[in-house]
Amino acid sequence: MAEHKDTTEASAPDTQVPTVIADDVHIVYRVYGGNTGRGSATAALNRLVRRQSDAGVRKVHAVRGVSFTAYRGEAIGLIGSNGSGKSTLLKAIAGLLPTESGKVYTNGQPSLLGVNAAMMNDLTGEKNVMLGGLAMGMTREQVRERYQEIVDFSGINEKGDFITLPMRTYSSGMAARLRFSIAAAKDHDVLMIDEALATGDRSFQKRSEARVRELREQAGTVFLVSHNNRSIRDTCDRVLWLEHGRLLMDGPTDEVVRAYEKETAR
């Protein structure tokens, strides 16, 4: 099984410094047992205990031979229908999923932000800001310095002092905006955003898009998964189009999005 590797590039100009290289990446999920519900967990446990063969194991080939190189300063959109492998590919880049074959190389530390990322629902928003900032690699002092900026950016206090309330009282949109605000407060080598810009009103989306552009200008690389083609057009200069785990197209945003919209309109 191929391993997730970290490499360093130093001498090339910024526009030519690779930050992520995917080399013929294949990712396969294995589903153990033919039943659903409680039986599937029992079947998986029995397989581990008895060391059974792969009989009855269903394989899902989620990413199929994807290759590309991302460079410092780029904002890259990932588009495609549901189940096309976009989120799975990001998890592999972040080192959260192993590849079946092929390799992923990264220059710097990738950070994955998804709207479904876990938060501590019983803790207040302000405590989650501290925990989230620490998890993103900031020091306590850095989080304190940027605390008000994070809260103001999220907009969750616009209709009350929600930041002092437990996260369980937040709507899903409020929680997603706070997660994005925490992640956006730090400069990243590689930041991967999974649907975060689709959350919130147009005002928040504009703030998010502006922040993504700032992250690019600060020599990072941003990947954005979204079904909102307007966000992709406003934010990204390059797009990867995946379908059924395969990379169908890699090119300038307008060109790729037009082709995708033409295909999906049929």
GROMACS .gro file of C-alpha atoms in nm:
model
  266
    1MET     CA    1   0.000   0.000   0.000
    2ALA     CA    2   0.141   0.337  -0.100
    3GLU     CA    3   0.225   0.578   0.177
    4HIS     CA    4   0.148   0.948   0.212
    5LYS     CA    5   0.474   1.134   0.172
    6ASP     CA    6   0.592   1.485   0.252
    7THR     CA    7   0.855   1.645   0.029
    8THR     CA    8   1.023   1.985   0.015
    9GLU     CA    9   1.088   2.211  -0.285
   10ALA     CA   10   1.299   2.520  -0.229
   11SER     CA   11   1.467   2.669  -0.534
   12ALA     CA   12   1.200   2.725  -0.800
   13PRO     CA   13   1.010   3.054  -0.834
   14ASP     CA   14   0.681   3.070  -0.639
   15THR     CA   15   0.466   3.013  -0.947
   16GLN     CA   16   0.655   2.692  -1.020
   17VAL     CA   17   0.683   2.545  -0.670
   18PRO     CA   18   0.474   2.226  -0.648
   19THR     CA   19   0.273   2.189  -0.328
   20VAL     CA   20   0.080   1.871  -0.409
   21ILE     CA   21   0.164   1.595  -0.656
   22ALA     CA   22  -0.083   1.314  -0.715
   23ASP     CA   23   0.081   1.033  -0.912
   24ASP     CA   24  -0.164   0.776  -1.055
   25VAL     CA   25  -0.365   0.768  -0.732
   26HIS     CA   26  -0.614   0.485  -0.674
   27ILE     CA   27  -0.828   0.471  -0.359
   28VAL     CA   28  -1.040   0.167  -0.274
   29TYR     CA   29  -1.290   0.131   0.009
   30ARG     CA   30  -1.364  -0.217   0.141
   31VAL     CA   31  -1.709  -0.299   0.277
   32TYR     CA   32  -1.708  -0.614   0.490
   33GLY     CA   33  -2.011  -0.839   0.523
   34GLY     CA   34  -2.317  -0.854   0.305
   35ASN     CA   35  -2.568  -0.736   0.567
   36THR     CA   36  -2.650  -0.390   0.695
   37GLY     CA   37  -2.717  -0.269   1.047
   38ARG     CA   38  -2.587  -0.460   1.347
   39GLY     CA   39  -2.503  -0.767   1.142
   40SER     CA   40  -2.242  -0.584   0.937
   41ALA     CA   41  -2.040  -0.495   1.249
   42THR     CA   42  -2.060  -0.857   1.366
   43ALA     CA   43  -1.946  -0.983   1.027
   44ALA     CA   44  -1.650  -0.745   1.030
   45LEU     CA   45  -1.551  -0.856   1.380
   46ASN     CA   46  -1.576  -1.223   1.284
   47ARG     CA   47  -1.358  -1.161   0.982
   48LEU     CA   48  -1.089  -0.998   1.197
   49VAL     CA   49  -1.099  -1.274   1.460
   50ARG     CA   50  -1.106  -1.565   1.219
   51ARG     CA   51  -0.877  -1.405   0.957
   52GLN     CA   52  -1.116  -1.503   0.682
   53SER     CA   53  -1.036  -1.454   0.315
   54ASP     CA   54  -1.168  -1.163   0.111
   55ALA     CA   55  -1.480  -1.361   0.019
   56GLY     CA   56  -1.786  -1.144   0.067
   57VAL     CA   57  -1.586  -0.821   0.075
   58ARG     CA   58  -1.723  -0.552  -0.155
   59LYS     CA   59  -1.468  -0.312  -0.301
   60VAL     CA   60  -1.557   0.043  -0.400
   61HIS     CA   61  -1.301   0.197  -0.634
   62ALA     CA   62  -1.355   0.562  -0.534
   63VAL     CA   63  -1.057   0.724  -0.712
   64ARG     CA   64  -0.912   0.579  -1.033
   65GLY     CA   65  -0.568   0.677  -1.156
   66VAL     CA   66  -0.580   1.049  -1.079
   67SER     CA   67  -0.265   1.248  -1.153
   68PHE     CA   68  -0.203   1.623  -1.126
   69THR     CA   69   0.041   1.877  -0.985
   70ALA     CA   70  -0.073   2.178  -0.781
   71TYR     CA   71   0.150   2.484  -0.745
   72ARG     CA   72   0.198   2.747  -0.478
   73GLY     CA   73  -0.042   3.038  -0.520
   74GLU     CA   74  -0.312   2.840  -0.701
   75ALA     CA   75  -0.678   2.807  -0.603
   76ILE     CA   76  -0.811   2.484  -0.752
   77GLY     CA   77  -1.176   2.388  -0.767
   78LEU     CA   78  -1.297   2.027  -0.766
   79ILE     CA   79  -1.628   1.965  -0.941
   80GLY     CA   80  -1.830   1.659  -1.035
   81SER     CA   81  -2.150   1.480  -0.946
   82ASN     CA   82  -2.214   1.330  -0.602
   83GLY     CA   83  -1.994   1.027  -0.546
   84SER     CA   84  -1.738   1.129  -0.807
   85GLY     CA   85  -1.447   1.105  -0.562
   86LYS     CA   86  -1.385   1.473  -0.482
   87SER     CA   87  -1.397   1.452  -0.102
   88THR     CA   88  -1.215   1.118  -0.104
   89LEU     CA   89  -0.930   1.271  -0.304
   90LEU     CA   90  -0.900   1.558  -0.055
   91LYS     CA   91  -0.881   1.313   0.235
   92ALA     CA   92  -0.597   1.133   0.060
   93ILE     CA   93  -0.411   1.461   0.006
   94ALA     CA   94  -0.458   1.539   0.376
   95GLY     CA   95  -0.310   1.200   0.468
   96LEU     CA   96  -0.637   1.075   0.618
   97LEU     CA   97  -0.685   0.793   0.366
   98PRO     CA   98  -0.422   0.553   0.231
   99THR     CA   99  -0.389   0.502  -0.142
  100GLU     CA  100  -0.439   0.157  -0.290
  101SER     CA  101  -0.169   0.239  -0.541
  102GLY     CA  102   0.005   0.551  -0.662
  103LYS     CA  103   0.141   0.822  -0.435
  104VAL     CA  104   0.059   1.163  -0.295
  105TYR     CA  105   0.345   1.404  -0.226
  106THR     CA  106   0.296   1.729  -0.036
  107ASN     CA  107   0.522   2.027   0.022
  108GLY     CA  108   0.412   2.162   0.361
  109GLN     CA  109   0.125   2.063   0.589
  110PRO     CA  110  -0.217   2.009   0.428
  111SER     CA  111  -0.523   2.114   0.631
  112LEU     CA  112  -0.870   1.979   0.548
  113LEU     CA  113  -1.175   2.183   0.640
  114GLY     CA  114  -1.513   2.015   0.594
  115VAL     CA  115  -1.852   2.141   0.701
  116ASN     CA  116  -1.909   1.809   0.879
  117ALA     CA  117  -1.590   1.835   1.087
  118ALA     CA  118  -1.657   1.746   1.450
  119MET     CA  119  -1.697   2.020   1.708
  120MET     CA  120  -1.749   1.993   2.084
  121ASN     CA  121  -2.122   2.054   2.104
  122ASP     CA  122  -2.133   2.086   2.483
  123LEU     CA  123  -1.866   2.357   2.486
  124THR     CA  124  -1.929   2.723   2.410
  125GLY     CA  125  -1.836   2.878   2.081
  126GLU     CA  126  -1.551   3.071   2.241
  127LYS     CA  127  -1.399   2.752   2.383
  128ASN     CA  128  -1.434   2.587   2.045
  129VAL     CA  129  -1.249   2.880   1.889
  130MET     CA  130  -0.956   2.808   2.120
  131LEU     CA  131  -0.967   2.430   2.059
  132GLY     CA  132  -1.009   2.472   1.686
  133GLY     CA  133  -0.723   2.720   1.664
  134LEU     CA  134  -0.492   2.488   1.856
  135ALA     CA  135  -0.596   2.199   1.630
  136MET     CA  136  -0.507   2.412   1.324
  137GLY     CA  137  -0.156   2.463   1.466
  138MET     CA  138  -0.187   2.808   1.621
  139THR     CA  139  -0.047   2.889   1.964
  140ARG     CA  140  -0.276   3.001   2.248
  141GLU     CA  141  -0.143   3.352   2.211
  142GLN     CA  142  -0.214   3.355   1.838
  143VAL     CA  143  -0.570   3.236   1.898
  144ARG     CA  144  -0.624   3.508   2.160
  145GLU     CA  145  -0.487   3.773   1.924
  146ARG     CA  146  -0.720   3.660   1.642
  147TYR     CA  147  -1.021   3.569   1.856
  148GLN     CA  148  -1.230   3.878   1.785
  149GLU     CA  149  -1.141   3.864   1.416
  150ILE     CA  150  -1.264   3.503   1.403
  151VAL     CA  151  -1.592   3.586   1.577
  152ASP     CA  152  -1.656   3.894   1.363
  153PHE     CA  153  -1.575   3.707   1.042
  154SER     CA  154  -1.819   3.426   1.127
  155GLY     CA  155  -2.103   3.671   1.189
  156ILE     CA  156  -2.258   3.442   1.451
  157ASN     CA  157  -2.292   3.729   1.702
  158GLU     CA  158  -2.487   3.952   1.465
  159LYS     CA  159  -2.819   3.847   1.623
  160GLY     CA  160  -2.709   3.787   1.980
  161ASP     CA  161  -2.420   3.676   2.197
  162PHE     CA  162  -2.411   3.323   2.052
  163ILE     CA  163  -2.036   3.284   2.096
  164THR     CA  164  -2.092   3.234   2.472
  165LEU     CA  165  -2.356   2.964   2.418
  166PRO     CA  166  -2.294   2.589   2.373
  167MET     CA  167  -2.239   2.479   2.015
  168ARG     CA  168  -2.547   2.254   2.038
  169THR     CA  169  -2.761   2.569   2.026
  170TYR     CA  170  -2.615   2.670   1.687
  171SER     CA  171  -2.776   2.603   1.353
  172SER     CA  172  -2.572   2.391   1.113
  173GLY     CA  173  -2.495   2.705   0.912
  174MET     CA  174  -2.367   2.894   1.217
  175ALA     CA  175  -2.141   2.605   1.316
  176ALA     CA  176  -2.006   2.574   0.960
  177ARG     CA  177  -1.934   2.949   0.943
  178LEU     CA  178  -1.746   2.934   1.272
  179ARG     CA  179  -1.537   2.636   1.153
  180PHE     CA  180  -1.445   2.818   0.833
  181SER     CA  181  -1.358   3.134   1.028
  182ILE     CA  182  -1.124   2.942   1.259
  183ALA     CA  183  -0.947   2.775   0.968
  184ALA     CA  184  -0.926   3.098   0.768
  185ALA     CA  185  -0.755   3.280   1.056
  186LYS     CA  186  -0.435   3.085   0.991
  187ASP     CA  187  -0.209   3.096   0.687
  188HIS     CA  188  -0.185   2.751   0.530
  189ASP     CA  189   0.061   2.570   0.308
  190VAL     CA  190  -0.230   2.374   0.158
  191LEU     CA  191  -0.590   2.444   0.263
  192MET     CA  192  -0.868   2.213   0.144
  193ILE     CA  193  -1.225   2.337   0.181
  194ASP     CA  194  -1.508   2.087   0.138
  195GLU     CA  195  -1.834   2.273   0.059
  196ALA     CA  196  -1.770   2.541   0.324
  197LEU     CA  197  -1.832   2.834   0.089
  198ALA     CA  198  -2.181   2.706   0.008
  199THR     CA  199  -2.284   2.776   0.368
  200GLY     CA  200  -2.432   3.106   0.479
  201ASP     CA  201  -2.573   3.408   0.301
  202ARG     CA  202  -2.414   3.584   0.006
  203SER     CA  203  -2.241   3.833   0.237
  204PHE     CA  204  -2.056   3.553   0.418
  205GLN     CA  205  -1.975   3.383   0.089
  206LYS     CA  206  -1.816   3.704  -0.038
  207ARG     CA  207  -1.606   3.734   0.279
  208SER     CA  208  -1.502   3.370   0.241
  209GLU     CA  209  -1.408   3.411  -0.123
  210ALA     CA  210  -1.203   3.721  -0.042
  211ARG     CA  211  -1.020   3.533   0.234
  212VAL     CA  212  -0.941   3.244  -0.002
  213ARG     CA  213  -0.786   3.493  -0.244
  214GLU     CA  214  -0.574   3.633   0.042
  215LEU     CA  215  -0.455   3.283   0.131
  216ARG     CA  216  -0.347   3.232  -0.230
  217GLU     CA  217  -0.158   3.560  -0.233
  218GLN     CA  218   0.026   3.455   0.084
  219ALA     CA  219   0.186   3.172  -0.117
  220GLY     CA  220  -0.049   2.894  -0.010
  221THR     CA  221  -0.254   2.656  -0.224
  222VAL     CA  222  -0.629   2.627  -0.185
  223PHE     CA  223  -0.851   2.338  -0.297
  224LEU     CA  224  -1.227   2.399  -0.299
  225VAL     CA  225  -1.495   2.132  -0.339
  226SER     CA  226  -1.830   2.289  -0.417
  227HIS     CA  227  -2.151   2.234  -0.612
  228ASN     CA  228  -2.184   2.612  -0.631
  229ASN     CA  229  -2.033   2.696  -0.969
  230ARG     CA  230  -2.050   3.067  -0.893
  231SER     CA  231  -1.819   3.019  -0.592
  232ILE     CA  232  -1.585   2.813  -0.808
  233ARG     CA  233  -1.575   3.084  -1.075
  234ASP     CA  234  -1.530   3.366  -0.824
  235THR     CA  235  -1.257   3.188  -0.625
  236CYS     CA  236  -1.058   2.949  -0.845
  237ASP     CA  237  -0.830   2.992  -1.143
  238ARG     CA  238  -0.808   2.619  -1.219
  239VAL     CA  239  -1.056   2.331  -1.195
  240LEU     CA  240  -1.033   1.953  -1.174
  241TRP     CA  241  -1.347   1.772  -1.299
  242LEU     CA  242  -1.393   1.421  -1.160
  243GLU     CA  243  -1.657   1.163  -1.251
  244HIS     CA  244  -1.676   0.804  -1.124
  245GLY     CA  245  -1.334   0.854  -0.964
  246ARG     CA  246  -1.161   0.954  -1.289
  247LEU     CA  247  -1.012   1.292  -1.375
  248LEU     CA  248  -1.201   1.398  -1.687
  249MET     CA  249  -1.061   1.748  -1.728
  250ASP     CA  250  -0.797   1.975  -1.572
  251GLY     CA  251  -0.771   2.332  -1.692
  252PRO     CA  252  -0.873   2.700  -1.660
  253THR     CA  253  -1.187   2.755  -1.457
  254ASP     CA  254  -1.416   2.897  -1.727
  255GLU     CA  255  -1.321   2.629  -1.976
  256VAL     CA  256  -1.375   2.335  -1.740
  257VAL     CA  257  -1.691   2.469  -1.576
  258ARG     CA  258  -1.849   2.542  -1.916
  259ALA     CA  259  -1.779   2.186  -2.028
  260TYR     CA  260  -1.920   2.049  -1.701
  261GLU     CA  261  -2.236   2.262  -1.724
  262LYS     CA  262  -2.288   2.159  -2.087
  263GLU     CA  263  -2.259   1.792  -1.992
  264THR     CA  264  -2.490   1.814  -1.690
  265ALA     CA  265  -2.752   2.012  -1.888
  266ARG     CA  266  -2.811   1.719  -2.124
   0.00000   0.00000   0.00000
